[in-house]
Structure formats: structure tokens, C-alpha cells
mmCIF file of C-alpha atoms and ligand atoms in Angstrom:
data_model
loop_
_atom_site.group_PDB
_atom_site.id
_atom_site.type_symbol
_atom_site.label_atom_id
_atom_site.label_comp_id
_atom_site.label_asym_id
_atom_site.label_seq_id
_atom_site.Cartn_x
_atom_site.Cartn_y
_atom_site.Cartn_z
ATOM 1 C CA MET A 1 26.505 -1.906 13.999
ATOM 2 C CA PRO A 2 24.157 -1.828 17.016
ATOM 3 C CA ALA A 3 23.630 -5.257 18.532
ATOM 4 C CA ASP A 4 19.932 -4.659 19.179
ATOM 5 C CA SER A 5 18.805 -4.227 15.568
ATOM 6 C CA LEU A 6 15.373 -5.753 15.072
ATOM 7 C CA CYS A 7 13.764 -7.002 11.901
ATOM 8 C CA PRO A 8 10.928 -4.619 10.881
ATOM 9 C CA GLY A 9 9.077 -7.598 9.468
ATOM 10 C CA CYS A 10 8.901 -9.946 12.447
ATOM 11 C CA GLY A 11 10.575 -7.989 15.259
ATOM 12 C CA LYS A 12 13.220 -10.610 15.903
ATOM 13 C CA ALA A 13 16.839 -9.780 16.551
ATOM 14 C CA LEU A 14 18.810 -9.291 13.387
ATOM 15 C CA ALA A 15 21.965 -11.189 12.561
ATOM 16 C CA GLU A 16 24.874 -8.796 12.096
ATOM 17 C CA ASP A 17 25.853 -10.466 8.846
ATOM 18 C CA ALA A 18 22.358 -10.789 7.449
ATOM 19 C CA GLU A 19 22.393 -10.163 3.690
ATOM 20 C CA THR A 20 18.837 -8.864 3.848
ATOM 21 C CA VAL A 21 19.437 -5.979 6.284
ATOM 22 C CA PRO A 22 17.333 -4.397 7.708
ATOM 23 C CA PHE A 23 15.276 -7.602 7.471
ATOM 24 C CA CYS A 24 16.276 -10.899 9.062
ATOM 25 C CA SER A 25 15.455 -12.900 5.975
ATOM 26 C CA VAL A 26 14.365 -12.704 2.351
ATOM 27 C CA ARG A 27 10.918 -13.804 3.445
ATOM 28 C CA CYS A 28 10.472 -10.897 5.850
ATOM 29 C CA ARG A 29 11.765 -8.477 3.228
ATOM 30 C CA ASP A 30 9.378 -9.803 0.592
ATOM 31 C CA VAL A 31 6.434 -9.758 2.989
ATOM 32 C CA ASP A 32 7.131 -6.151 3.858
ATOM 33 C CA LEU A 33 7.456 -5.120 0.219
ATOM 34 C CA GLY A 34 4.346 -7.129 -0.616
ATOM 35 C CA ASN A 35 2.329 -5.367 2.073
ATOM 36 C CA TRP A 36 3.506 -1.991 0.874
ATOM 37 C CA PHE A 37 2.724 -2.774 -2.753
ATOM 38 C CA PHE A 38 -0.652 -4.319 -1.934
ATOM 39 C CA GLU A 39 -1.692 -1.294 0.124
ATOM 40 C CA ARG A 40 -0.725 1.023 -2.715
ATOM 41 C CA TYR A 41 -2.552 -1.175 -5.205
ATOM 42 C CA ARG A 42 -5.717 -1.301 -3.112
ATOM 43 C CA VAL A 43 -5.753 2.448 -2.612
ATOM 44 C CA SER A 44 -5.218 3.142 -6.298
ATOM 45 C CA ARG A 45 -8.022 0.727 -7.223
ATOM 46 C CA LEU A 46 -10.444 2.319 -4.772
ATOM 47 C CA PHE A 47 -10.113 5.621 -6.532
ATOM 48 C CA ASP A 48 -8.126 6.164 -9.690
ATOM 49 C CA PRO A 49 -9.445 9.121 -11.716
ATOM 50 C CA GLU A 50 -6.907 8.543 -14.485
ATOM 51 C CA ASN A 51 -8.200 5.046 -15.246
ATOM 52 C CA ASP A 52 -11.754 5.328 -13.962
ATOM 53 C CA GLN A 53 -13.026 8.530 -15.497
ATOM 54 C CA GLU A 54 -16.621 7.253 -15.622
ATOM 55 C CA GLU A 55 -16.589 6.159 -11.997
ATOM 56 C CA PHE A 56 -14.996 9.444 -11.063
ATOM 57 C CA GLN A 57 -17.714 11.409 -12.880
ATOM 58 C CA ALA A 58 -20.451 9.226 -11.367
ATOM 59 C CA ALA A 59 -19.078 9.888 -7.907
ATOM 60 C CA LEU A 60 -19.114 13.616 -8.583
ATOM 61 C CA ASP A 61 -22.692 13.461 -9.946
ATOM 62 C CA SER A 62 -24.018 11.472 -7.007
ATOM 63 C CA SER A 63 -22.411 13.788 -4.486
ATOM 64 C CA ALA A 64 -23.884 16.783 -6.341
ATOM 65 C CA GLU A 65 -27.362 15.181 -6.293
ATOM 66 C CA GLU A 66 -27.099 14.551 -2.569
ATOM 67 C CA ALA A 67 -26.174 18.187 -2.033
ATOM 68 C CA GLN A 68 -29.212 19.394 -4.039
ATOM 69 C CA GLU A 69 -31.671 16.978 -2.427
ATOM 70 C CA GLY A 70 -30.436 18.048 0.959
ATOM 71 C CA GLY A 71 -31.887 21.551 0.545
HETATM 72 ZN ZN1 LIG B 101 12.149 -11.065 10.243
#
């Protein structure tokens, strides 16, 4: 194992026997997973046509109106 492995969470050197490889600790691993999940969650909530059909249709209608008024 390379001696210069760094934790992707905090950038600190990683212990060779860390049980949470590639993270230096459970905390860093959880934070990284949490960030990933939260980003996915935020993106899906911003625009989710499967669960927000009405919002999706409204967005289509408003963009169509803008296109017509633009002429
Ligand atoms: Zn770390």
C-alpha cells in the first residue's frame, strides 16, 4: 500500500490499517456519503418529473408562453 494515501474527506494522511479505507475515519466516510446523498437529493427535488408532473407541466407552459410573447 502506498505510504502517501490521503483521506478524500479531509486530505490528511491515511493510516495503513485504517478500517475505513479510503477514508481516515468513520466520520470522514459518513460526511462524504452524506454530501453525495444530499447533492443527489437536492438535484432530484429541484426537478423531478416523475413526482412533480404538475410542476413539470407548468414549467413547460411558462417556457412556451415566453417563446410566443417573444415574437
Ligand atoms: Zn479524513
